[in-house]
Coordinates of C-alpha atoms and ligand atoms in Angstrom, one line a residue:
M1 CA 45.0 -56.1 -139.9
T2 CA 44.2 -59.6 -138.7
T3 CA 40.6 -59.6 -137.4
A4 CA 37.5 -59.1 -139.5
P5 CA 35.0 -56.4 -138.5
F6 CA 32.3 -57.5 -136.0
L7 CA 28.9 -58.5 -137.4
D8 CA 26.2 -57.9 -134.8
R9 CA 23.9 -60.9 -135.0
H10 CA 21.3 -59.1 -132.9
A11 CA 21.2 -55.9 -135.0
P12 CA 17.6 -55.4 -136.2
A13 CA 16.8 -55.5 -139.9
A14 CA 16.5 -52.1 -141.7
P15 CA 14.0 -51.8 -144.6
V16 CA 15.2 -53.1 -147.9
E17 CA 15.9 -50.4 -150.6
K18 CA 14.8 -51.4 -154.0
N19 CA 17.3 -51.1 -156.9
Y20 CA 20.2 -50.7 -154.4
A21 CA 23.3 -53.0 -154.9
L22 CA 26.1 -53.2 -152.4
L23 CA 29.4 -54.7 -153.7
I24 CA 31.8 -56.2 -151.1
N25 CA 35.4 -57.2 -151.1
P26 CA 35.6 -59.3 -147.9
F27 CA 38.2 -59.0 -145.2
Y28 CA 41.2 -61.3 -145.1
A29 CA 44.0 -61.5 -142.5
K30 CA 47.3 -59.9 -143.5
D31 CA 50.5 -61.8 -143.3
A32 CA 52.7 -60.0 -140.8
N33 CA 55.9 -61.3 -142.5
A34 CA 55.1 -59.3 -145.7
S35 CA 54.3 -55.6 -146.2
F36 CA 50.8 -54.5 -145.1
G37 CA 51.2 -51.8 -147.7
K38 CA 50.7 -54.1 -150.6
H39 CA 47.0 -54.5 -149.8
V40 CA 46.3 -50.8 -150.5
L41 CA 48.4 -50.4 -153.6
T42 CA 45.7 -51.0 -156.1
P43 CA 42.1 -52.1 -155.8
T44 CA 41.0 -55.4 -157.3
L45 CA 38.9 -55.0 -160.4
A46 CA 36.7 -57.9 -159.6
L47 CA 33.8 -55.7 -158.5
T48 CA 34.4 -52.4 -160.4
S49 CA 34.6 -54.3 -163.7
F50 CA 31.1 -55.6 -163.7
A51 CA 29.7 -52.6 -161.7
A52 CA 30.1 -50.7 -164.9
T53 CA 27.3 -52.8 -166.4
T54 CA 24.7 -51.8 -163.7
P55 CA 21.6 -50.1 -165.2
A56 CA 21.6 -46.3 -164.4
Y57 CA 18.5 -46.6 -162.2
W58 CA 20.3 -48.8 -159.7
R59 CA 22.4 -47.3 -156.9
V60 CA 25.8 -49.0 -156.4
D61 CA 28.0 -48.8 -153.3
Y62 CA 31.4 -50.3 -152.9
W63 CA 32.8 -51.6 -149.6
D64 CA 36.2 -53.0 -149.1
E65 CA 36.5 -54.4 -145.6
N66 CA 40.3 -54.3 -145.9
L67 CA 40.3 -50.5 -145.7
L68 CA 39.6 -50.8 -141.9
D69 CA 36.4 -48.6 -142.0
G70 CA 34.4 -51.3 -140.2
R71 CA 31.7 -53.5 -141.4
P72 CA 29.8 -52.9 -144.6
P73 CA 26.7 -50.7 -144.5
F74 CA 23.2 -52.1 -143.8
R75 CA 20.9 -49.1 -143.3
P76 CA 19.0 -49.3 -145.6
M77 CA 19.4 -53.0 -146.5
P78 CA 20.5 -53.4 -150.1
Q79 CA 18.2 -55.3 -152.4
V80 CA 21.2 -57.1 -153.8
V81 CA 24.6 -57.8 -152.2
G82 CA 27.4 -58.9 -154.6
I83 CA 30.4 -60.5 -153.0
T84 CA 33.6 -61.6 -154.6
V85 CA 34.9 -64.8 -153.1
H86 CA 38.5 -66.1 -153.0
L87 CA 39.4 -69.2 -151.1
T88 CA 41.3 -67.3 -148.4
F89 CA 38.3 -65.1 -147.5
A90 CA 35.5 -67.6 -148.4
K91 CA 34.7 -68.1 -144.7
R92 CA 34.2 -64.3 -144.2
A93 CA 32.1 -64.1 -147.4
Y94 CA 29.8 -66.8 -146.0
E95 CA 29.4 -64.9 -142.7
L96 CA 28.5 -61.7 -144.6
A97 CA 26.2 -63.6 -146.9
D98 CA 24.3 -65.3 -144.1
W99 CA 24.0 -62.0 -142.3
Y100 CA 22.5 -60.1 -145.2
R101 CA 20.3 -62.9 -146.4
S102 CA 18.7 -63.3 -143.0
R103 CA 17.6 -59.7 -143.2
G104 CA 16.1 -59.8 -146.7
S105 CA 18.9 -59.0 -149.2
K106 CA 19.6 -61.3 -152.2
V107 CA 23.2 -62.3 -152.1
I108 CA 25.2 -63.1 -155.3
F109 CA 28.6 -64.7 -155.2
G110 CA 31.2 -64.6 -158.0
G111 CA 35.0 -64.9 -158.3
L112 CA 37.6 -67.6 -158.4
H113 CA 36.5 -69.7 -155.4
V114 CA 33.0 -69.9 -156.8
L115 CA 34.4 -71.4 -159.9
S116 CA 36.6 -73.9 -158.2
C117 CA 34.2 -74.9 -155.4
P118 CA 30.6 -74.1 -156.4
D119 CA 29.0 -76.7 -154.3
E120 CA 30.6 -75.4 -151.2
C121 CA 29.5 -71.8 -152.0
A122 CA 26.0 -72.6 -153.1
P123 CA 24.2 -72.9 -149.7
H124 CA 25.3 -69.4 -148.7
A125 CA 24.1 -67.5 -151.7
D126 CA 20.9 -66.9 -153.6
A127 CA 22.8 -67.1 -156.9
L128 CA 26.3 -68.0 -158.1
A129 CA 28.0 -66.2 -161.0
L130 CA 30.4 -68.7 -162.6
G131 CA 32.8 -66.9 -164.9
D132 CA 32.8 -63.4 -166.4
G133 CA 30.7 -61.1 -164.2
V134 CA 30.6 -58.4 -166.9
Q135 CA 28.3 -60.6 -168.9
L136 CA 26.4 -62.0 -166.0
W137 CA 25.6 -59.0 -163.7
P138 CA 23.1 -57.2 -165.9
R139 CA 21.2 -60.6 -166.4
I140 CA 21.2 -61.2 -162.7
L141 CA 19.8 -57.7 -161.9
R142 CA 17.1 -58.2 -164.6
D143 CA 16.1 -61.5 -163.0
V144 CA 16.1 -59.9 -159.5
E145 CA 13.8 -57.2 -160.8
A146 CA 11.5 -59.8 -162.4
N147 CA 11.6 -62.0 -159.3
R148 CA 13.0 -65.0 -161.2
L149 CA 16.5 -65.3 -159.8
Q150 CA 18.2 -68.6 -160.8
A151 CA 20.7 -70.5 -158.6
R152 CA 23.5 -70.4 -161.1
Y153 CA 24.6 -68.2 -164.0
V154 CA 27.4 -69.3 -166.3
A155 CA 29.5 -67.3 -168.7
T156 CA 32.7 -68.0 -170.6
Y157 CA 35.7 -65.8 -171.2
E158 CA 35.5 -66.0 -174.9
N159 CA 33.7 -62.8 -176.0
D160 CA 35.4 -59.8 -177.6
Y161 CA 37.2 -58.1 -174.7
C162 CA 37.1 -54.8 -176.5
E163 CA 33.4 -54.7 -175.9
D164 CA 33.7 -54.6 -172.1
P165 CA 33.0 -51.1 -170.7
P166 CA 35.8 -49.4 -168.6
P167 CA 35.6 -50.5 -164.9
R168 CA 33.5 -48.1 -162.8
R169 CA 36.4 -46.7 -160.7
K170 CA 34.4 -43.7 -159.5
I171 CA 32.8 -45.9 -156.8
L172 CA 36.2 -46.5 -155.2
P173 CA 37.4 -44.4 -152.2
R174 CA 40.1 -42.4 -153.9
H175 CA 42.3 -41.6 -150.9
S176 CA 42.4 -45.2 -149.7
F177 CA 44.7 -46.6 -152.3
L178 CA 48.1 -45.7 -153.7
T179 CA 46.3 -45.4 -157.0
T180 CA 42.8 -46.2 -158.1
T181 CA 44.1 -46.9 -161.6
S182 CA 44.3 -50.7 -161.6
L183 CA 44.3 -51.4 -165.3
I184 CA 43.7 -54.7 -167.1
A185 CA 44.5 -54.8 -170.8
T186 CA 44.6 -58.6 -171.3
R187 CA 43.1 -61.7 -169.7
G188 CA 44.8 -65.1 -169.6
C189 CA 48.4 -66.1 -170.2
H190 CA 50.3 -68.2 -172.8
N191 CA 51.6 -70.4 -169.9
R192 CA 49.5 -72.9 -167.9
C193 CA 51.6 -73.5 -164.8
G194 CA 50.3 -76.4 -162.8
F195 CA 50.1 -74.3 -159.6
C196 CA 48.4 -71.3 -161.1
Y197 CA 44.6 -70.6 -160.8
L198 CA 44.6 -70.3 -164.6
A199 CA 44.9 -74.1 -164.7
T200 CA 41.7 -74.5 -162.7
D201 CA 39.4 -77.2 -164.1
G202 CA 36.6 -75.7 -166.2
L203 CA 38.3 -72.3 -166.5
R204 CA 39.0 -71.5 -170.2
M205 CA 40.6 -68.2 -170.6
P206 CA 42.1 -67.6 -174.0
Y207 CA 44.4 -64.6 -174.2
R208 CA 42.2 -61.7 -175.0
M209 CA 43.3 -58.1 -175.4
K210 CA 41.6 -54.7 -175.2
H211 CA 42.4 -52.1 -177.8
P212 CA 45.5 -50.2 -176.6
Q213 CA 43.7 -46.9 -177.1
Q214 CA 40.9 -48.0 -174.7
I215 CA 43.5 -48.6 -172.0
A216 CA 45.2 -45.3 -172.6
S217 CA 41.9 -43.5 -172.3
E218 CA 41.1 -45.3 -169.1
F219 CA 44.4 -44.3 -167.7
Q220 CA 43.9 -40.7 -168.7
D221 CA 40.3 -40.5 -167.4
D222 CA 41.2 -41.7 -163.9
D223 CA 43.5 -38.7 -163.5
Q224 CA 46.2 -40.5 -161.5
P225 CA 50.0 -40.2 -162.2
Y226 CA 50.6 -44.0 -161.7
A227 CA 48.8 -47.1 -162.8
V228 CA 49.3 -50.8 -162.0
F229 CA 48.5 -53.4 -164.6
I230 CA 47.0 -56.3 -162.8
D231 CA 47.1 -58.6 -165.9
N232 CA 48.4 -62.1 -165.2
N233 CA 51.0 -61.5 -167.8
L234 CA 51.1 -58.3 -169.9
G235 CA 53.9 -59.8 -171.9
S236 CA 52.2 -62.8 -173.4
R237 CA 51.9 -61.2 -176.8
R238 CA 54.9 -59.0 -177.5
D239 CA 53.4 -57.5 -180.6
Y240 CA 50.5 -56.3 -178.5
L241 CA 52.7 -54.9 -175.7
H242 CA 54.6 -52.9 -178.4
Q243 CA 51.3 -51.4 -179.5
L244 CA 50.2 -50.7 -175.9
C245 CA 53.4 -48.9 -175.2
A246 CA 52.9 -46.7 -178.2
A247 CA 49.5 -45.7 -176.9
L248 CA 50.7 -45.0 -173.4
R249 CA 53.8 -43.1 -174.3
P250 CA 52.1 -39.7 -175.0
L251 CA 50.5 -39.7 -171.5
N252 CA 53.8 -39.0 -169.7
K253 CA 52.6 -41.1 -166.8
I254 CA 54.2 -44.1 -165.1
W255 CA 53.1 -47.7 -164.6
S256 CA 54.2 -51.2 -163.6
A257 CA 53.0 -54.6 -164.7
A258 CA 53.5 -58.3 -164.3
V259 CA 55.4 -59.9 -167.2
T260 CA 57.3 -63.1 -167.7
I261 CA 61.1 -62.8 -167.9
D262 CA 61.2 -63.8 -171.5
V263 CA 60.1 -60.3 -172.5
T264 CA 63.8 -59.5 -172.3
D265 CA 64.4 -61.5 -175.5
D266 CA 63.2 -58.4 -177.3
P267 CA 65.5 -55.4 -176.5
A268 CA 63.2 -53.0 -178.6
L269 CA 60.4 -53.9 -176.3
M270 CA 62.4 -53.0 -173.2
R271 CA 63.1 -49.7 -174.7
N272 CA 59.5 -49.1 -175.7
M273 CA 58.3 -50.0 -172.2
A274 CA 60.8 -47.6 -170.7
L275 CA 59.7 -44.9 -173.1
A276 CA 56.1 -45.5 -172.3
G277 CA 56.6 -45.0 -168.6
C278 CA 57.2 -48.5 -167.2
T279 CA 59.1 -48.0 -164.0
G280 CA 58.8 -51.6 -162.6
V281 CA 57.9 -55.1 -163.4
F282 CA 56.6 -57.9 -161.3
I283 CA 58.3 -61.1 -162.5
G284 CA 57.2 -64.6 -161.4
F285 CA 60.7 -66.2 -161.3
E286 CA 59.0 -68.8 -159.1
S287 CA 62.2 -70.8 -158.6
L288 CA 65.9 -70.9 -159.3
S289 CA 65.7 -74.6 -160.1
D290 CA 65.1 -75.6 -163.7
Q291 CA 63.7 -78.9 -162.5
N292 CA 61.0 -77.2 -160.4
L293 CA 60.0 -75.0 -163.3
S294 CA 59.7 -77.9 -165.8
D295 CA 57.8 -80.0 -163.2
S296 CA 55.3 -77.1 -163.1
N297 CA 55.1 -76.8 -166.9
K298 CA 56.3 -73.2 -166.9
K299 CA 57.8 -72.3 -170.2
T300 CA 60.7 -70.0 -169.2
P301 CA 64.3 -69.3 -170.0
K302 CA 67.0 -71.3 -168.1
T303 CA 67.5 -70.0 -164.6
A304 CA 71.2 -69.5 -165.3
D305 CA 70.3 -66.7 -167.6
Y306 CA 68.0 -64.9 -165.2
A307 CA 70.7 -62.6 -163.9
R308 CA 71.6 -61.3 -167.4
R309 CA 67.9 -60.6 -168.0
V310 CA 67.5 -58.7 -164.8
R311 CA 70.4 -56.5 -165.8
I312 CA 68.7 -55.7 -169.1
L313 CA 65.6 -54.5 -167.2
H314 CA 67.8 -52.4 -164.8
D315 CA 69.6 -50.9 -167.8
Y316 CA 66.3 -49.4 -168.9
G317 CA 65.5 -48.0 -165.5
I318 CA 62.9 -50.7 -164.9
Q319 CA 62.9 -52.0 -161.3
V320 CA 62.3 -55.7 -160.6
N321 CA 59.9 -57.2 -158.0
G322 CA 60.7 -60.9 -158.1
S323 CA 58.1 -63.4 -157.0
F324 CA 59.4 -66.7 -155.7
V325 CA 57.5 -69.8 -154.7
L326 CA 59.0 -72.0 -151.9
G327 CA 58.4 -75.6 -151.2
F328 CA 58.6 -77.2 -154.6
D329 CA 59.7 -80.9 -154.8
H330 CA 63.3 -80.1 -155.6
D331 CA 63.6 -77.5 -152.8
R332 CA 65.8 -78.5 -149.9
K333 CA 66.4 -76.6 -146.7
D334 CA 69.1 -74.4 -148.4
V335 CA 66.5 -72.9 -150.8
F336 CA 65.9 -70.0 -148.5
A337 CA 69.5 -68.8 -148.2
R338 CA 70.3 -69.5 -151.8
T339 CA 67.2 -67.5 -153.0
A340 CA 68.0 -64.6 -150.7
E341 CA 71.7 -64.5 -151.9
W342 CA 70.6 -64.5 -155.5
I343 CA 68.2 -61.6 -155.0
E344 CA 70.8 -59.6 -153.2
E345 CA 73.5 -60.4 -155.8
N346 CA 71.2 -59.2 -158.6
R347 CA 70.0 -56.2 -156.6
L348 CA 66.3 -56.9 -157.0
E349 CA 64.6 -53.8 -155.5
C350 CA 61.7 -55.9 -154.1
A351 CA 60.8 -59.5 -153.7
T352 CA 57.6 -61.4 -152.8
F353 CA 57.6 -64.9 -151.5
H354 CA 54.9 -67.5 -151.5
I355 CA 54.7 -71.0 -149.9
L356 CA 53.7 -73.3 -152.7
T357 CA 49.9 -73.6 -152.4
P358 CA 47.8 -76.2 -154.2
Y359 CA 44.6 -74.3 -155.1
P360 CA 41.6 -76.5 -155.3
A361 CA 40.7 -77.9 -158.8
T362 CA 44.3 -77.3 -160.1
P363 CA 46.6 -80.0 -161.4
L364 CA 48.9 -79.4 -158.4
F365 CA 46.0 -80.0 -156.0
R366 CA 45.1 -83.3 -157.8
Q367 CA 48.8 -84.4 -157.7
M368 CA 49.2 -83.6 -153.9
E369 CA 45.8 -85.1 -153.1
G370 CA 46.7 -88.3 -155.1
E371 CA 50.0 -88.5 -153.1
G372 CA 48.2 -88.0 -149.8
R373 CA 50.2 -84.9 -149.1
I374 CA 47.3 -82.4 -148.4
L375 CA 47.4 -81.6 -144.7
H376 CA 43.9 -80.0 -144.4
K377 CA 41.3 -78.0 -146.3
D378 CA 41.0 -75.0 -144.1
W379 CA 41.0 -72.5 -147.0
T380 CA 41.7 -69.5 -144.8
L381 CA 45.3 -70.9 -144.5
Y382 CA 45.6 -71.3 -148.3
D383 CA 47.1 -67.8 -148.3
T384 CA 50.6 -68.8 -149.5
G385 CA 51.9 -67.9 -146.0
H386 CA 51.2 -71.3 -144.6
A387 CA 52.3 -74.8 -145.5
V388 CA 49.1 -76.7 -146.3
F389 CA 50.8 -79.8 -147.8
R390 CA 53.7 -82.0 -146.9
P391 CA 56.9 -80.8 -148.7
R392 CA 59.2 -83.4 -150.1
H393 CA 62.5 -82.4 -148.4
M394 CA 61.5 -80.6 -145.3
T395 CA 58.7 -80.5 -142.7
P396 CA 55.8 -78.1 -143.1
E397 CA 57.1 -76.3 -140.0
E398 CA 60.6 -75.9 -141.6
L399 CA 59.0 -74.5 -144.7
E400 CA 57.0 -71.9 -142.7
Q401 CA 60.1 -71.0 -140.7
G402 CA 62.2 -70.6 -143.9
Y403 CA 59.4 -68.4 -145.4
A404 CA 59.4 -66.1 -142.3
W405 CA 63.2 -66.1 -142.3
I406 CA 63.6 -65.0 -145.9
Y407 CA 61.1 -62.1 -145.5
Q408 CA 63.0 -61.0 -142.4
R409 CA 66.3 -61.2 -144.2
L410 CA 65.1 -59.3 -147.3
F411 CA 63.4 -56.6 -145.2
S412 CA 66.5 -56.2 -143.0
H413 CA 68.6 -53.0 -143.1
A414 CA 71.6 -55.0 -144.3
S415 CA 69.7 -56.5 -147.2
I416 CA 68.1 -53.3 -148.2
W417 CA 71.5 -51.7 -148.3
R418 CA 73.1 -54.5 -150.2
R419 CA 70.5 -54.1 -153.0
R420 CA 70.9 -50.4 -153.4
P421 CA 71.1 -49.0 -156.9
E422 CA 74.6 -48.5 -158.5
Q423 CA 74.1 -44.8 -159.1
W424 CA 74.6 -42.9 -155.8
Q425 CA 72.0 -40.3 -156.9
A426 CA 69.3 -43.0 -156.9
I427 CA 70.1 -44.3 -153.4
P428 CA 68.1 -41.8 -151.2
L429 CA 64.9 -42.5 -153.2
Y430 CA 65.5 -46.2 -153.1
V431 CA 66.0 -46.1 -149.3
A432 CA 62.8 -44.0 -148.8
M433 CA 60.7 -46.4 -150.8
S434 CA 62.2 -49.4 -149.1
Y435 CA 61.6 -48.1 -145.6
L436 CA 58.0 -47.0 -146.3
Y437 CA 57.1 -50.2 -148.0
K438 CA 59.1 -52.8 -146.1
R439 CA 59.7 -51.6 -142.6
S440 CA 56.6 -49.6 -141.7
N441 CA 54.0 -52.3 -140.9
R442 CA 53.3 -50.6 -137.5
F443 CA 52.2 -47.4 -139.3
W444 CA 50.3 -48.9 -142.2
H445 CA 47.1 -49.5 -140.3
L446 CA 47.0 -45.8 -139.3
L447 CA 47.5 -44.7 -142.9
I448 CA 44.8 -47.1 -144.1
K449 CA 42.3 -46.3 -141.4
H450 CA 42.7 -42.5 -141.8
D451 CA 42.5 -42.6 -145.6
L452 CA 46.1 -41.3 -145.8
V453 CA 47.5 -43.9 -148.2
N454 CA 47.2 -41.8 -151.3
P455 CA 48.1 -38.4 -149.7
V456 CA 51.3 -39.9 -148.2
W457 CA 52.4 -41.7 -151.3
K458 CA 51.4 -39.1 -153.8
P459 CA 54.6 -36.9 -153.5
L460 CA 56.8 -39.9 -154.0
V461 CA 54.7 -41.0 -157.0
E462 CA 55.0 -37.6 -158.5
M463 CA 58.7 -37.5 -157.9
T464 CA 59.1 -40.8 -159.6
R465 CA 57.0 -39.7 -162.5
W466 CA 58.9 -36.5 -162.9
R467 CA 62.3 -38.3 -162.9
H468 CA 61.0 -40.9 -165.3
V469 CA 59.7 -38.3 -167.8
H470 CA 63.2 -36.7 -167.8
Y471 CA 64.8 -40.1 -168.3
Q472 CA 62.4 -40.9 -171.2
R473 CA 63.6 -37.7 -172.9
R474 CA 67.2 -38.7 -172.5
L475 CA 66.5 -42.3 -173.7
A476 CA 64.6 -41.0 -176.7
E477 CA 67.6 -39.1 -177.9
R478 CA 70.0 -42.1 -178.0
E479 CA 70.2 -45.7 -179.3
S480 CA 71.6 -47.4 -176.2
P481 CA 70.0 -47.1 -172.7
A482 CA 70.7 -43.8 -170.9
V483 CA 71.8 -43.8 -167.3
A484 CA 68.7 -45.0 -165.4
P485 CA 67.0 -43.0 -162.7
G486 CA 66.3 -44.3 -159.2
Q487 CA 62.6 -44.7 -158.7
V488 CA 60.7 -44.1 -155.5
V489 CA 57.7 -46.1 -156.6
S490 CA 58.5 -49.2 -158.4
A491 CA 57.4 -52.7 -159.4
G492 CA 54.3 -53.7 -157.5
V493 CA 54.7 -50.8 -155.2
Ligands
B12_501 C1 44.7 -57.2 -157.5 C2 45.1 -58.5 -156.9 C3 45.4 -58.5 -155.5 C4 45.4 -57.2 -154.7 C5 43.9 -57.0 -154.2 C6 43.3 -58.3 -153.6 C7 41.9 -58.1 -153.0 N1 41.2 -59.1 -152.9 O1 41.5 -57.0 -152.7 C8 46.4 -57.5 -153.6 C9 47.8 -57.0 -154.1 C10 46.1 -57.0 -152.2 C11 46.4 -59.1 -153.6 C12 46.8 -59.8 -152.6 C13 46.8 -61.2 -152.6 N2 46.6 -62.0 -153.6 CO1 46.0 -61.3 -155.3 N3 45.6 -60.8 -157.1 C14 45.2 -59.7 -157.6 C15 45.1 -59.9 -159.1 C16 46.5 -59.5 -159.7 C17 44.0 -59.2 -159.8 C18 42.6 -59.4 -159.3 C19 41.7 -58.8 -160.3 O2 41.3 -57.6 -160.1 N4 41.4 -59.5 -161.4 C20 40.6 -59.0 -162.5 C21 39.1 -59.3 -162.3 C22 38.3 -58.6 -163.3 O3 39.0 -60.7 -162.4 P1 38.2 -61.6 -161.3 O4 38.7 -61.3 -160.0 O5 38.4 -63.0 -161.7 O6 36.7 -61.2 -161.5 C23 35.9 -61.5 -162.6 C24 35.1 -62.8 -162.3 O7 35.7 -63.7 -161.4 C25 33.8 -62.3 -161.8 N5 33.5 -61.9 -160.4 C26 34.4 -61.8 -159.4 N6 33.8 -61.5 -158.3 C27 32.5 -61.4 -158.6 C28 31.4 -61.1 -157.8 C29 30.1 -61.1 -158.3 C30 28.9 -60.7 -157.5 C31 29.9 -61.4 -159.7 C32 28.6 -61.3 -160.3 C33 31.0 -61.7 -160.5 C34 32.3 -61.7 -160.0 O8 33.6 -61.1 -162.6 C35 34.9 -60.5 -162.8 C36 34.9 -59.9 -164.2 O9 35.0 -61.0 -165.1 C37 44.9 -61.4 -159.3 C38 45.4 -62.1 -160.6 C39 44.5 -61.7 -161.7 N7 45.0 -61.1 -162.7 O10 43.3 -61.9 -161.6 C40 45.7 -62.0 -158.0 C41 45.1 -63.2 -157.3 C42 43.6 -63.1 -157.2 N8 45.7 -63.1 -156.0 C43 46.1 -64.2 -155.5 C44 46.7 -64.4 -154.2 C45 47.2 -65.8 -153.9 C46 46.9 -63.3 -153.3 C47 47.5 -63.3 -152.0 C48 47.0 -64.5 -151.1 C49 49.0 -63.4 -152.2 C50 49.9 -63.1 -151.0 N9 50.4 -64.1 -150.4 O11 50.0 -62.0 -150.6 C51 47.2 -61.9 -151.4 C52 46.2 -61.9 -150.3 C53 44.8 -61.6 -150.8 C54 43.8 -62.6 -150.3 N10 43.9 -63.1 -149.1 O12 42.9 -63.0 -151.0 C55 45.8 -65.3 -156.4 C56 44.5 -66.1 -155.9 C57 44.6 -67.6 -156.2 C58 43.4 -68.3 -155.8 N11 43.1 -69.4 -156.4 O13 42.6 -67.8 -155.0 C59 45.6 -64.6 -157.8 C60 44.7 -65.2 -158.8 C61 47.0 -64.5 -158.4 C62 47.6 -65.8 -158.9 N12 48.0 -65.8 -160.2 O14 47.7 -66.8 -158.2 N13 45.9 -59.5 -154.8
SF4_502 S1 53.2 -67.6 -166.1 FE1 52.2 -66.7 -164.2 S2 50.1 -66.1 -164.9 FE2 51.0 -67.4 -166.5 S3 50.2 -69.5 -166.0 FE3 52.2 -69.3 -165.0 S4 51.9 -68.5 -162.9 FE4 50.0 -68.2 -164.1

């Protein structure tokens, strides 16, 4: 889980196959503090989304190096290699690109890092796709065919999102993920937090939505019981989320999504989400300090009201995976213990932690650079598990130690027990989920390597779906929330 597959520099070049495209999600090292399981929950849509626009006479293969099946294929050599590049795996993307280019393939880079650091990426690729790949990929392939590939292709995110084809999920290895149904209904977010990639210079991503019925059809067609919405914020437009819930409800399937905590302002929406099969939400609380949140420009309710809002979600049987950022300017050394206590007090079923990370070309990066607080630009360590800047009230080492400590505490037997659901009937399922997700890192590589992720999880997913469908029926019959079921598969899991 920590070392990239070996690329043999002496391997001879195989012949190049015309009209063959290989799409690669490069390897990145996994943080041993967190769950390895999270990396095989749902596939990224970076590659499948634009793969859908490939002309029928092109062959497309998908290779995710994180599934531990070794290095990507090279016999025959693809005519085109498309690689998605994030800053944490940029170095690996460059190694792969150099290898394939030296043997005759044309390499195309796209993704967030290409947008924020194009000049760094350019020497390693034949062409850069800056922006929406769905619009650019068919143009790029046409230019490859006509032998007139350009160095840069640029697209905005302002077209009608309903015109995008469904992602090409059939190219994914089906047993390797908890579910292949990563759905994305919207792009953008009504917020622009200074630390978020959405605030990257030059990235204009207005909030765009697909028709709810398109999303329901995608969910139905992929034939999985559980979907994860990978939208930045599925709750940015509540009127839209109401409509989406109405479209999902007849499917009798379950799903989870990232939303902001202000969705709890609308009790009817909570009810509709539960009735539509929502079993969990991923919420970026970010911090329990109002000052940190306003410094970051995050429009969010007061932190003193967070606990009440978590209860509303729990009342509707919706589990909460809280995401917390550590190392803000108002964080002192007590932030770790205070955050852990709050999570336990409010019985968050799951929590994800991130060391504050100034992504290049964001307002936070500019601020930190202006204050001389950036420690280095080794992007591999910009993985939110390392301190890459000088925090205000502690040393970088103390921040990293606090980050490791809080994961250990939240994954401990005692903490898992303290956060157990109030209904005793729900406890066995909660414990099963917690142990599989949080305390099984030593087994995860075996599940991943032997394509067992989906077969092992499937019974738990089905049990959760079955329990939730029964709960939906009880909820539909009454005005107030019914007694919530315990879920096995929950927010972000
Ligand atoms: C799914 C997901 C994951 C999955 C899978 C990740 C993977 N690489 O396999 C999991 C859960 C494992 C994960 C883990 C992490 N993630 Co993540 N993840 C996402 C998420 C929610 C969706 C990605 C996605 O599918 N987007 C939708 C696609 C369609 O958009 P896209 O990637 O931008 O692709 C479009 C274009 O960029 C372009 N394009 C992209 N690639 C290519 C390639 C070519 C050839 C072409 C032509 C075009 C093209 O076309 C696409 C269509 O328009 C995003 C947030 C988001 N909503 O985007 C965060 C996000 C990418 N993750 C992020 C982070 C920080 C992480 C972690 C480091 C967090 C952590 N500490 O654990 C880890 C580790 C991963 C790593 N080291 O990179 C950050 C990255 C920030 C940054 N500036 O790099 C994001 C943006 C979340 C955020 N709001 O901060 N993640
Ligand atoms: S609310 Fe979340 S997705 Fe929206 S800008 Fe802030 S961090 Fe990014």
